[in-house]
Every structure is written in structure tokens, then in C-alpha cells.
XYZ file of C-alpha atoms in Angstrom:
652
model
C -37.990 56.283 -61.762
C -40.827 55.426 -59.452
C -40.833 51.738 -60.436
C -37.234 51.253 -59.430
C -37.744 51.952 -55.727
C -40.786 49.656 -55.628
C -38.744 46.753 -57.010
C -35.997 47.401 -54.534
C -38.579 47.699 -51.760
C -39.619 44.099 -52.370
C -36.010 43.016 -51.890
C -36.021 44.566 -48.434
C -38.348 41.783 -47.357
C -35.565 39.259 -47.988
C -33.281 39.941 -45.032
C -29.642 39.078 -45.741
C -27.831 37.415 -42.831
C -24.115 38.122 -42.641
C -21.897 36.188 -40.214
C -20.846 38.117 -37.127
C -17.201 39.120 -37.151
C -14.595 41.201 -35.406
C -12.223 43.286 -37.478
C -8.934 44.328 -35.905
C -7.518 46.918 -38.269
C -4.885 49.620 -38.491
C -7.192 51.788 -40.639
C -9.907 54.167 -39.466
C -12.835 52.810 -37.453
C -16.363 54.080 -36.687
C -15.133 55.139 -33.254
C -12.676 57.466 -35.024
C -15.604 58.946 -36.962
C -17.350 59.837 -33.682
C -14.185 61.393 -32.262
C -13.651 63.454 -35.424
C -17.235 64.720 -35.124
C -16.429 65.908 -31.588
C -13.339 67.680 -32.954
C -15.489 69.290 -35.668
C -17.951 70.685 -33.123
C -15.036 71.854 -30.982
C -13.529 73.796 -33.901
C -16.553 75.153 -35.778
C -19.196 75.770 -33.128
C -19.471 77.439 -29.751
C -20.120 74.060 -28.152
C -17.744 73.644 -25.197
C -16.401 70.101 -25.063
C -14.498 69.367 -21.816
C -10.844 68.356 -22.350
C -11.400 65.182 -20.308
C -13.840 63.994 -22.999
C -11.093 64.085 -25.623
C -8.654 62.393 -23.263
C -11.188 59.647 -22.588
C -12.239 58.956 -26.183
C -8.863 59.360 -27.892
C -6.605 57.578 -25.446
C -7.731 54.872 -23.001
C -5.087 56.146 -20.513
C -2.921 53.026 -20.883
C -0.093 52.990 -23.467
C -0.529 50.686 -26.421
C 2.772 48.873 -25.847
C 2.276 45.408 -24.421
C 2.327 45.186 -20.614
C 3.722 42.161 -18.809
C 3.333 42.590 -15.039
C 5.868 39.805 -14.434
C 8.621 41.660 -16.278
C 7.681 45.157 -15.121
C 7.841 44.049 -11.450
C 6.248 47.358 -10.487
C 3.463 48.506 -12.777
C 3.120 52.274 -13.206
C 0.157 53.827 -11.457
C -2.048 54.107 -14.516
C -5.330 55.978 -14.491
C -7.964 53.860 -12.851
C -10.714 54.880 -15.283
C -11.842 52.034 -17.472
C -11.366 52.749 -21.201
C -14.422 52.936 -23.392
C -15.372 49.985 -25.547
C -15.246 51.552 -29.053
C -18.948 51.253 -29.847
C -21.430 54.108 -29.915
C -23.427 53.052 -26.844
C -20.596 53.425 -24.281
C -19.570 56.781 -25.817
C -23.074 58.275 -25.586
C -23.605 56.832 -22.095
C -20.309 58.438 -21.007
C -21.388 61.856 -22.319
C -24.774 61.538 -20.611
C -23.088 60.618 -17.294
C -21.078 63.841 -17.592
C -24.382 65.712 -18.037
C -23.326 66.611 -21.595
C -26.663 65.723 -23.185
C -26.363 68.452 -25.821
C -23.024 67.089 -27.040
C -24.379 63.535 -27.106
C -27.392 64.598 -29.211
C -25.157 66.542 -31.606
C -22.966 63.482 -32.188
C -25.939 61.158 -32.766
C -27.643 63.673 -35.083
C -24.459 64.020 -37.128
C -24.016 60.249 -37.415
C -27.699 59.739 -38.222
C -27.500 62.336 -41.019
C -24.489 60.768 -42.751
C -25.840 59.243 -45.950
C -22.554 58.279 -47.579
C -18.836 58.033 -46.989
C -18.456 61.278 -48.920
C -19.664 63.140 -45.827
C -16.787 61.705 -43.850
C -14.342 62.536 -46.658
C -15.479 66.164 -46.667
C -15.351 66.259 -42.857
C -11.690 65.262 -42.882
C -11.006 67.767 -45.641
C -12.517 70.701 -43.772
C -10.709 69.774 -40.540
C -7.411 69.550 -42.418
C -7.822 72.810 -44.338
C -9.520 75.029 -41.764
C -8.445 73.743 -38.350
C -5.059 72.064 -38.475
C -2.044 74.407 -38.267
C 1.661 73.974 -37.643
C 1.761 76.587 -34.888
C -0.647 79.055 -33.344
C 1.260 81.868 -35.063
C -0.029 80.689 -38.422
C -3.694 80.673 -37.377
C -4.509 84.069 -38.897
C -3.634 82.897 -42.404
C -6.438 80.314 -42.705
C -10.159 79.932 -42.119
C -12.598 82.291 -40.511
C -11.898 84.262 -37.405
C -14.328 82.223 -35.317
C -12.681 78.844 -35.896
C -10.728 77.202 -33.124
C -7.286 76.040 -34.263
C -5.472 72.805 -33.498
C -1.692 72.577 -33.777
C -0.216 69.441 -35.297
C 1.856 68.752 -32.188
C -1.036 69.046 -29.713
C -2.828 66.050 -28.224
C -5.832 66.412 -30.546
C -3.613 67.489 -33.460
C -1.486 64.340 -33.340
C -4.645 62.239 -33.379
C -6.122 64.221 -36.289
C -2.924 63.921 -38.352
C -2.910 60.178 -37.710
C -6.518 59.880 -38.909
C -5.782 61.897 -42.058
C -2.779 59.718 -42.848
C -4.719 56.498 -42.332
C -7.527 57.660 -44.596
C -5.202 58.901 -47.338
C -3.184 55.683 -47.538
C -6.250 53.459 -47.221
C -7.431 51.669 -50.354
C -10.969 51.136 -51.627
C -11.450 48.015 -49.467
C -10.554 49.962 -46.324
C -13.118 52.654 -47.143
C -15.751 50.054 -48.006
C -15.067 48.213 -44.734
C -15.326 51.506 -42.827
C -18.737 52.307 -44.288
C -20.093 48.804 -43.684
C -18.810 48.821 -40.118
C -20.180 52.336 -39.601
C -23.668 51.227 -40.667
C -23.502 48.360 -38.170
C -22.053 50.725 -35.533
C -25.113 52.971 -35.816
C -27.569 50.089 -36.181
C -26.304 48.385 -32.997
C -26.787 51.590 -31.032
C -30.416 51.788 -32.174
C -31.111 48.536 -30.345
C -30.101 50.014 -26.971
C -32.275 51.583 -24.278
C -30.208 54.782 -24.545
C -31.356 55.280 -28.127
C -35.012 54.769 -27.249
C -34.726 57.333 -24.450
C -33.392 60.111 -26.734
C -34.692 59.105 -30.164
C -37.307 61.863 -30.297
C -34.646 64.532 -29.674
C -32.403 63.477 -32.566
C -32.754 65.878 -35.517
C -31.663 65.602 -39.133
C -28.937 68.130 -39.905
C -27.449 69.611 -43.058
C -23.689 69.781 -43.412
C -22.313 73.227 -44.231
C -19.065 71.737 -45.498
C -20.705 69.561 -48.198
C -20.692 70.755 -51.859
C -23.938 72.579 -52.579
C -26.452 70.755 -54.797
C -30.166 70.311 -55.209
C -30.927 66.623 -55.901
C -34.256 65.797 -57.475
C -37.005 64.414 -55.297
C -36.718 61.034 -57.037
C -33.004 60.901 -56.191
C -33.698 61.765 -52.577
C -36.307 59.028 -52.479
C -33.840 56.510 -53.909
C -31.129 57.563 -51.451
C -33.574 57.259 -48.564
C -34.660 53.818 -49.707
C -31.134 52.498 -50.080
C -30.321 53.890 -46.686
C -33.314 52.048 -45.215
C -32.203 48.906 -47.040
C -28.737 49.221 -45.566
C -30.141 49.696 -42.069
C -32.431 46.687 -42.438
C -29.591 44.498 -43.640
C -27.343 45.401 -40.724
C -30.059 45.381 -38.091
C -30.779 41.740 -38.965
C -27.224 40.669 -38.214
C -25.368 39.819 -35.056
C -23.010 42.575 -33.911
C -19.800 43.172 -35.774
C -17.096 45.384 -34.387
C -14.208 47.212 -36.015
C -11.404 48.134 -33.601
C -8.094 49.849 -34.140
C -5.295 47.448 -33.187
C -3.480 49.911 -30.895
C -6.749 50.828 -29.163
C -7.548 47.159 -28.607
C -4.054 46.560 -27.191
C -4.662 49.462 -24.801
C -7.933 47.899 -23.636
C -6.128 44.598 -22.998
C -3.383 46.438 -21.111
C -5.967 48.079 -18.865
C -7.446 44.650 -18.129
C -3.992 43.311 -17.221
C -3.380 46.291 -14.948
C -6.783 45.923 -13.287
C -6.281 42.202 -12.642
C -2.631 42.445 -11.540
C -2.992 45.496 -9.297
C -6.555 45.269 -8.029
C -7.512 41.591 -8.362
C -10.212 42.659 -10.791
C -12.052 40.558 -13.346
C -12.312 40.769 -17.108
C -14.985 43.133 -18.397
C -17.744 41.004 -20.012
C -17.698 43.334 -23.041
C -13.970 42.692 -23.502
C -14.561 38.967 -23.041
C -17.168 39.056 -25.823
C -14.679 40.789 -28.100
C -11.932 38.251 -27.429
C -14.291 35.370 -28.211
C -14.710 36.754 -31.733
C -10.972 36.947 -32.407
C -9.700 34.769 -35.221
C -6.649 32.533 -34.763
C -4.488 34.940 -36.755
C -5.624 37.883 -34.604
C -4.853 35.889 -31.456
C -1.188 35.714 -32.467
C -1.062 39.521 -32.665
C -2.166 39.963 -29.040
C -0.103 37.831 -26.627
C -1.603 39.996 -23.866
C -4.600 37.659 -24.056
C -2.393 34.826 -22.753
C -1.224 37.066 -19.887
C -4.842 37.867 -18.953
C -5.741 34.173 -18.936
C -2.639 33.425 -16.874
C -3.459 36.079 -14.256
C -7.081 34.951 -13.997
C -6.015 31.314 -13.604
C -3.529 32.239 -10.848
C -6.247 34.293 -9.161
C -8.567 31.261 -9.264
C -5.797 28.836 -8.146
C -6.135 26.879 -11.417
C -2.622 25.455 -11.723
C -2.927 23.704 -15.100
C -4.845 26.541 -16.776
C -2.219 29.036 -15.609
C 0.609 26.824 -16.850
C -1.067 26.346 -20.245
C -1.566 30.101 -20.668
C 2.050 30.715 -19.690
C 3.326 28.152 -22.203
C 1.209 29.777 -24.920
C 2.866 33.066 -24.027
C 6.291 31.371 -24.181
C 5.497 30.078 -27.673
C 4.880 33.645 -28.772
C 7.975 34.999 -27.011
C 10.294 32.392 -28.496
C 9.190 33.285 -32.033
C 10.608 36.785 -31.562
C 14.156 35.493 -32.162
C 15.627 37.657 -29.434
C 18.406 36.416 -27.165
C 16.595 37.579 -24.032
C 13.375 35.674 -24.750
C 14.485 32.357 -23.266
C 15.625 33.597 -19.864
C 12.635 35.956 -19.681
C 10.428 32.904 -20.185
C 12.324 31.123 -17.400
C 11.792 34.121 -15.111
C 8.055 34.013 -15.849
C 8.069 30.297 -15.048
C 9.890 30.925 -11.759
C 7.346 33.522 -10.669
C 4.563 31.105 -11.640
C 5.967 28.403 -9.331
C 6.413 31.086 -6.666
C 2.688 31.987 -6.928
C 1.770 28.345 -6.359
C 4.337 27.910 -3.551
C 6.364 25.278 -5.438
C 9.647 26.550 -4.008
C 12.108 23.906 -5.360
C 10.786 24.385 -8.909
C 10.952 28.184 -8.531
C 14.580 28.055 -7.316
C 15.580 25.859 -10.261
C 13.962 28.258 -12.766
C 15.486 31.340 -11.066
C 18.999 29.894 -11.204
C 18.632 28.769 -14.832
C 17.342 32.230 -15.810
C 20.251 33.867 -13.932
C 22.785 31.651 -15.699
C 21.478 32.416 -19.198
C 21.073 36.155 -18.487
C 24.748 36.286 -17.445
C 25.812 34.363 -20.548
C 23.898 36.823 -22.744
C 25.212 39.802 -20.717
C 21.644 41.057 -20.278
C 22.139 43.246 -17.205
C 18.619 44.711 -17.246
C 16.946 41.299 -17.000
C 19.614 40.066 -14.567
C 18.784 42.954 -12.227
C 15.107 42.083 -12.472
C 15.858 38.422 -11.695
C 17.873 39.444 -8.630
C 14.980 41.588 -7.380
C 12.619 38.638 -7.772
C 15.080 36.318 -5.992
C 15.236 38.584 -2.937
C 11.439 38.878 -3.025
C 11.299 35.092 -2.996
C 13.693 34.857 -0.034
C 11.679 37.512 1.821
C 8.574 35.316 1.498
C 10.376 31.986 1.993
C 13.477 32.715 4.140
C 13.926 29.007 4.901
C 15.073 28.533 1.280
C 17.751 31.263 1.420
C 20.595 28.737 1.665
C 19.485 26.986 -1.526
C 20.781 29.859 -3.687
C 24.424 30.198 -4.708
C 24.468 33.856 -3.623
C 23.394 35.410 -0.331
C 20.891 38.218 0.064
C 23.700 40.514 1.273
C 25.621 39.898 -1.963
C 22.550 40.605 -4.083
C 21.818 43.864 -2.237
C 25.440 45.022 -2.633
C 25.273 44.118 -6.332
C 22.058 46.087 -6.880
C 23.382 49.144 -5.007
C 26.558 49.127 -7.121
C 24.686 49.152 -10.454
C 25.351 51.908 -12.963
C 23.396 55.144 -12.594
C 22.000 54.461 -16.060
C 20.010 51.503 -14.743
C 16.304 51.723 -13.994
C 15.748 53.504 -10.665
C 13.535 50.552 -9.685
C 16.797 48.644 -9.081
C 17.990 51.140 -6.446
C 14.505 51.479 -4.977
C 14.371 47.752 -4.280
C 18.012 47.648 -3.157
C 17.333 50.089 -0.304
C 14.098 48.339 0.608
C 15.916 45.005 0.890
C 18.749 46.665 2.818
C 16.321 48.062 5.411
C 14.698 44.641 5.712
C 18.053 42.942 6.311
C 18.997 45.535 8.935
C 15.736 44.913 10.809
C 16.210 41.153 10.648
C 19.771 41.498 11.981
C 18.625 43.677 14.921
C 20.697 46.592 13.626
C 20.230 50.163 14.766
C 16.781 51.537 13.966
C 18.517 54.691 12.725
C 20.276 52.645 10.025
C 17.185 50.990 8.644
C 15.145 54.189 8.878
C 17.802 55.839 6.685
C 17.464 53.028 4.135
C 13.669 53.293 4.191
C 13.829 57.054 3.654
C 16.110 56.535 0.624
C 13.688 53.926 -0.661
C 10.714 56.295 -0.327
C 12.593 59.247 -1.870
C 13.458 57.187 -4.968
C 9.889 55.868 -5.135
C 8.550 59.441 -4.963
C 10.933 60.534 -7.728
C 9.611 57.725 -9.902
C 6.105 59.170 -9.541
C 6.980 61.518 -12.408
C 7.172 58.503 -14.713
C 3.865 57.111 -13.456
C 5.287 54.888 -10.715
C 2.968 53.373 -8.129
C 3.829 54.712 -4.666
C 1.413 52.385 -2.834
C 3.964 49.565 -2.148
C 6.376 52.070 -0.556
C 3.655 53.445 1.714
C 2.499 49.942 2.616
C 6.063 48.973 3.555
C 6.396 52.157 5.641
C 3.147 51.309 7.450
C 4.612 47.916 8.410
C 7.871 49.527 9.552
C 6.231 52.119 11.827
C 3.938 49.491 13.268
C 7.041 47.408 14.087
C 8.525 50.457 15.852
C 5.325 50.845 17.887
C 4.105 54.113 16.358
C 0.676 52.899 15.290
C -0.711 56.385 14.583
C 2.033 57.002 11.992
C 1.501 53.501 10.636
C -2.213 54.199 10.093
C -1.391 57.335 8.080
C 0.811 55.335 5.703
C -1.746 52.522 5.586
C -4.482 54.922 4.477
C -2.126 56.569 1.959
C -1.243 53.193 0.452
C -4.954 52.453 -0.173
C -4.102 48.755 0.026
C -6.532 46.096 1.144
C -5.764 43.006 3.185
C -5.748 39.687 1.392
C -8.463 37.242 2.445
C -5.880 35.199 4.395
C -4.511 38.263 6.224
C -8.040 39.364 7.047
C -8.898 35.918 8.455
C -5.765 35.945 10.607
C -6.526 39.404 11.988
C -10.085 38.320 12.768
C -8.729 35.236 14.574
C -6.609 37.454 16.875
C -9.720 39.530 17.631
C -11.592 36.303 18.419
C -8.815 35.333 20.856
C -9.186 38.680 22.651
C -12.938 38.033 22.881
C -12.328 34.489 24.232
C -14.046 32.974 21.188
C -11.810 29.904 21.231
C -13.839 27.827 18.760
C -13.223 30.379 16.014
C -9.524 30.539 16.915
C -9.255 26.756 16.802
C -10.785 26.621 13.311
C -8.482 29.423 12.138
C -5.432 27.433 13.273
C -6.378 24.776 10.719
C -4.991 27.194 8.118
C -1.481 26.230 9.295
C -1.837 23.194 7.029
C -2.357 25.379 3.956
C 0.514 25.180 1.432
C -0.257 28.728 0.239
C 0.918 30.530 3.386
C 3.792 32.961 3.010
C 6.370 33.354 5.777
C 4.630 36.317 7.419
C 1.263 34.532 7.537
C 2.846 31.319 8.825
C 4.588 33.180 11.677
C 1.401 35.061 12.552
C -0.542 31.813 12.816
C 2.222 30.229 14.916
C 2.076 33.230 17.248
C -1.704 32.850 17.408
C -1.293 29.146 18.196
C 1.037 29.871 21.128
C -1.297 32.553 22.503
C -4.202 30.142 22.138
C -2.475 27.457 24.243
C -1.559 30.073 26.864
C -5.204 31.168 27.019
C -6.207 27.507 27.438
C -3.590 27.242 30.263
C -1.764 24.492 28.376
C 1.657 25.852 29.329
C 3.562 22.689 28.471
C 2.389 22.695 24.848
C 2.787 26.450 24.493
C 6.381 26.261 25.825
C 7.197 23.468 23.375
C 5.767 25.484 20.502
C 7.624 28.661 21.426
C 10.941 26.798 21.805
C 10.440 25.278 18.345
C 10.082 28.747 16.873
C 13.130 30.128 18.715
C 15.284 27.143 17.711
C 14.103 27.526 14.119
C 15.112 31.188 14.207
C 18.631 30.258 15.331
C 19.091 27.416 12.842
C 17.571 29.010 9.726
C 17.497 32.670 8.714
C 17.578 34.738 11.889
C 14.834 37.343 12.053
C 15.073 39.610 15.096
C 11.513 40.859 14.558
C 9.889 37.475 15.104
C 12.473 36.305 17.603
C 11.466 39.146 19.940
C 7.757 38.306 19.575
C 8.307 34.666 20.552
C 10.599 35.668 23.448
C 7.756 37.798 24.845
C 5.439 34.786 24.722
C 8.046 32.688 26.532
C 8.185 35.252 29.340
C 4.385 35.312 29.533
C 4.358 31.504 29.861
C 6.825 31.722 32.769
C 4.682 34.411 34.419
C 1.447 32.478 33.937
C 2.898 29.203 35.243
C 4.352 30.718 38.462
C 7.927 30.465 37.122
C 8.466 34.205 36.742
C 12.025 34.092 38.148
C 13.175 32.001 35.170
C 12.288 34.782 32.752
C 14.704 37.369 34.226
C 17.830 36.243 32.250
C 15.778 36.223 29.049
C 14.377 39.684 29.791
C 17.892 41.059 30.362
C 18.941 39.765 26.931
C 15.821 41.267 25.357
C 16.491 44.675 26.942
C 20.139 44.595 25.815
C 19.114 43.677 22.248
C 16.486 46.423 22.103
C 18.948 49.015 23.401
C 21.456 47.854 20.790
C 18.871 48.349 18.041
C 17.592 51.596 19.623
C 14.076 50.200 19.356
C 12.191 52.027 22.106
C 9.044 49.961 21.625
C 10.878 46.699 22.271
C 12.593 48.258 25.280
C 9.242 49.407 26.682
C 7.660 45.970 26.197
C 10.582 44.226 27.918
C 10.594 46.724 30.819
C 6.866 46.281 31.340
C 7.297 42.503 31.479
C 10.164 42.922 33.950
C 7.901 45.049 36.186
C 5.289 42.283 36.115
C 7.950 39.708 37.011
C 9.203 41.814 39.954
C 5.659 42.204 41.244
C 5.059 38.479 40.826
C 8.093 37.512 42.937
C 7.159 39.926 45.743
C 9.409 42.890 44.902
C 6.710 45.551 44.677
C 9.093 48.381 45.705
C 11.572 47.619 42.929
C 8.649 47.231 40.531
C 7.231 50.663 41.399
C 10.640 52.308 41.186
C 11.354 50.749 37.754
C 7.890 51.659 36.497
C 8.088 55.285 37.683
C 11.562 55.895 36.259
C 10.547 54.619 32.801
C 7.102 56.211 32.470
C 8.121 58.555 29.570
C 9.349 55.535 27.597
C 6.295 53.428 28.373
C 3.579 56.040 27.824
C 4.740 57.126 24.369
C 3.106 53.928 23.084
C -0.717 54.006 23.453
C -0.967 50.217 23.166
C 0.913 49.861 26.497
C -1.079 52.448 28.480
C -3.717 50.030 29.817
C -1.103 47.635 31.203
C 0.826 50.502 32.831
C -2.364 51.809 34.501
C -3.261 48.283 35.615
C 0.157 47.837 37.252
C -0.119 51.192 39.066
C -3.554 50.248 40.365
C -2.171 47.000 41.769
C 0.814 48.786 43.343
C -1.364 51.425 45.050
C -3.697 48.903 46.731
């Protein structure tokens, strides 16, 4: 018996190199073994394992169904915590970060003491027989009084039942693959700095649930040697990883969510996993094409994005569903929209609409209509290229059946409020629409909806109405960051205030960018006009402002921007000693603002009128107008300095 181990010991010197591989399986994985050990300690010991640990290790917080941010239009507000990569290192590091060192050491000691798959078999058996119950009422009929019970319908119970089922229906190859992967799982961890920092604290343990026996010393020696042989074999290989297919899909979904919602990047660990995927595994996870598409769009790589999208189409069209073709067209339309290819986007939108109607797919048709109005909001100059108007689309969405997704009505009221603002309608009307929009958005929070877009829209609305303090509250609540372009534009306006004209001039070069949306384009045009006024080039500034006003009359009329450019026109008249010519325009502006009940616009127009009266030598009328409208003017902090300045001039 002693010669056998010596012969085997010589074989240890010949390291066997196995090719690295990634196994995507529906059977049990080493990560499941670690989770089941946590459940065992939870049930049979006094060790207190926080519930958030089970939530973290069992479910990565994102559902395993495939996510497509293009089709969802509004992604639910998933938990922002990154799911664990299902290897031992991230799990132990997570427990140590929670200051649960005792739990981490217990898990490692248990794993280190497992000498065969029989230990795992007995572990499942004891959990099934002594912990799992149908209801808490039946807990007194099984096990000892000190055991914690788990009902089959609880969060942990559902997971445990799933593990038992997987193990019972698994064949010999599945069990063999589990043990091989487990050995590699443990061996990989022993190469990490975490292992070296706690190695001395890891103790060998005996399992109370194992059948009692007293193996001979020679048998123990043989078992120890074969265990060492197994460790040596696996430690000499590149990492292999065994991942449950639903868990892997959840990891991919989290990556999609992180990229789509937060402009994040792919986790290097996830990237390493995807590189090991075989061609057959690639076909099972079309989410990989979506990730590549989103990253390519983020990096402005047109061809890479298009290739990834076509690969996704190839998968979609193999599903043999009627909706697949027009869904693919919708994806293509949004792709062209991202790259500001408006004619191509319009063509794809209309083709998708046509086929969705032919297939009577109302759910996708509603989604297409929402995207169309989004497109028109960004590119209003293309509104006339569609066969339907925005008004018709909004009426259609509002008249949808109550059974439709509430996202339809949420967007309908948002678009309605936008149209009312653009048409210079009563502020009461569009505030009502915005309130309905926010109420529906808040109701959708119960299903995991993301409220941030609603708060961001509200911040823009209150800023438009002049209530900047309210706007800031919504802006903070939305937790949204400015895009790099928006940030550059805001910085350029600050530079103009500081008379840093070189920086403003370089910022105006962005007007040539094809990637500007309508809001950014108008902001830069406003900056350009203010820049020429500051440079006292009144002729050019007047030409520019007239171009914008004529454009507003000829294309889609937007009262919000029309008022801004009218203010600049009045300022040009004032600055060029032609103040009298601005009075008719100011009267129209005051009438329009009173019609819309927009007090901020009224206050701005009245303040300009006071400046005009002072400029043409009518100081008495100016003072009278200013005094009678002080309550209106002083409710807006951004106008206070100009009001004080006027009073100082009038009292000299």
C-alpha cells in the first residue's frame, strides 16, 4: 500500500496541461456550492448571515430575461450594485468588505475540506431533509429544535429547490464536470492575494452530516495524495469557469443597463469571459451584440455599431415571429437617429410603422410612435416629412386601451405638455399635463420604473417658467449629469459673462458638428448672437436673430425659443440707439406672455420696456412702470440685479 502512493507521486511531476475553457451550463456550478454552504451555516449554526448577502449571491439584481434598451424605451431603475462574477475571489472579497470575515473563513474552510463530490451530495441531502419545509407550520415535525427552517416558496427556498432539482436530474457527466470545475474554482482562488492574506486562518473541518467511518491511515494518505495531484493538475492550467446560463444572462443584462443608463464601460472580468465563449454559446446570448452595439455608438464607431446591429438582426429573424422584422427596422431607425442620419431614420420609422400596422402589433406600434415623437422633439425641422403630425400621434397614444403599458400614457402627457409650451398655450394647461406625466411615472415606480427622466423634464420646465430654485430641486432629484456637449455649451456662456471671447469663439465652432440636437443647436445660435452683441457687431447679430425668427415662423413654431430670440432683438435695438423700434415687438411679447400666463416672460418683457423708456428719455414713465410691477419682477431672483440697477439710475 505504501508503494502505490510513491508511484503516483512520480506522476505528479508530469504536469498535465488542459486547454482553458468556459462552460455555460444549466446544471449546478461551483458558485452554487458556495451559496449552498452559506445556506447550511444559516440553518445549522448560530452564524448570522445578513439577508443582503443572500440577495447579492443568489440574484444579481437584474432579471435573467434578455434586455434590449431600444425596445424597452425606458429601462426600469434596476439596482445599481454590480453583480458578482461567479468565482470564489469576488465572493470572499465581498464578504470581507462587509466586515464578515468569520463567514468568509467558514466558507473557505468548508470548501477546502471537501475531498469528494459525496460531501456535496450529503450537503444537499441534509438541507432537503432537515431545513426545507412547505410552510412554517410544518417546522415542528422535522429536524432538531435549533435548526432554522426555509419554506419552499421563500427567496432562499426557491433557490434551494432549484439546486436540488438540477442535481437530481443531472447525469454522471454533469457531476463529473461540477467536480472538475470545483477543483479549478478553488485552485484559482489560491492564486489570489486574498488567499495569501487569510491562508493561515483557514482550518480543516469535519462534516457532521457525513456518514461516520474510520478510514485506515493508508487510505487517508492515498486520498490526500490524489487530492494534491488534483490540485497540481488544475493549478497548472489557465482559468476555466463554469457559469449558470441564467446567471450569465443576468450579468450581461447588468452591463447593458450600466452602458445604456450611465454611459459605463464593460467590466474587464466580463470581457474576459466573453472572449472564451464558443461560437455556439454566442448564439445563445444575443445580448452580447447589444453590448457591442451600445459601446460602438458610445465611441461614435458607425460601422462597428451597424455590424453589431446586423448580427442582432440575424438572431432576431431566426425566431420566426411576425414582430421580428419591424422590431429590427425600429432598431435600425434608432441607430440612424443616434448618428444623426435623419432621412435614413425617417425611412426606417415609416417602414416599421407600415409593417407593424399590417401585423396588427399595437404594442410595437405604440413604441414606434413614441420614438417618432422623440425624433421630432430632437429634430423638429423634419416634422413635415412624416405622414402623421405630432398632434395626431399624441391623440392616438392618449386614446389607447387601458390595458396598454402605462409608459404609453406617460409619454403621451409628456409630449402633450411639450406641444402646449411650443404653441404658447396657457401655463396652467401644460402644468396639468406635466403633473399627469409625473403621477403616472411615480405609479410605475412600483414596477421598477426609472423616475429620473420625469424629474429631469420637470427641472427643464420650472427653469423655463423662471423658478430656478424649484428647478434645482428636480435637477438634484433626477441625479442626471450633463452630456459633454451640454457642459461645453454652459461653460461657453460663462466665458461670455467673463468676457473671455476667445473661448466663446472656439466654442461656436461646434455649430458645424453634425451631432448637435435641436436644443444644443439653438443654444449655440443664442450664444452666437450674444457674442456678436458683446463685440458690438449689431449688423451681424441682427441678421442672425432675424434668421432664427424667420426659421421659427417657416418651420415648426416653438414659442420657447421664439421669445428668447425676440429678447435678443430688443437688446440689439437698445444697444444700437434704436430703442424706439423695439416697442411694437415688446408689446407683442407682453401680450403673448399674458396669453400663456407665463409670469417670467412677462417680467422679462416689462424690464426691457423699462430700459427702453429710460433710453428714450421717459424716466418718469419708467419709474412708474417699474414700481407698479415690482411684485412680478422680484419673484424671480435672476432679475433682481437688473431691477436694482434701474432704480439706482432713476434715483441719481
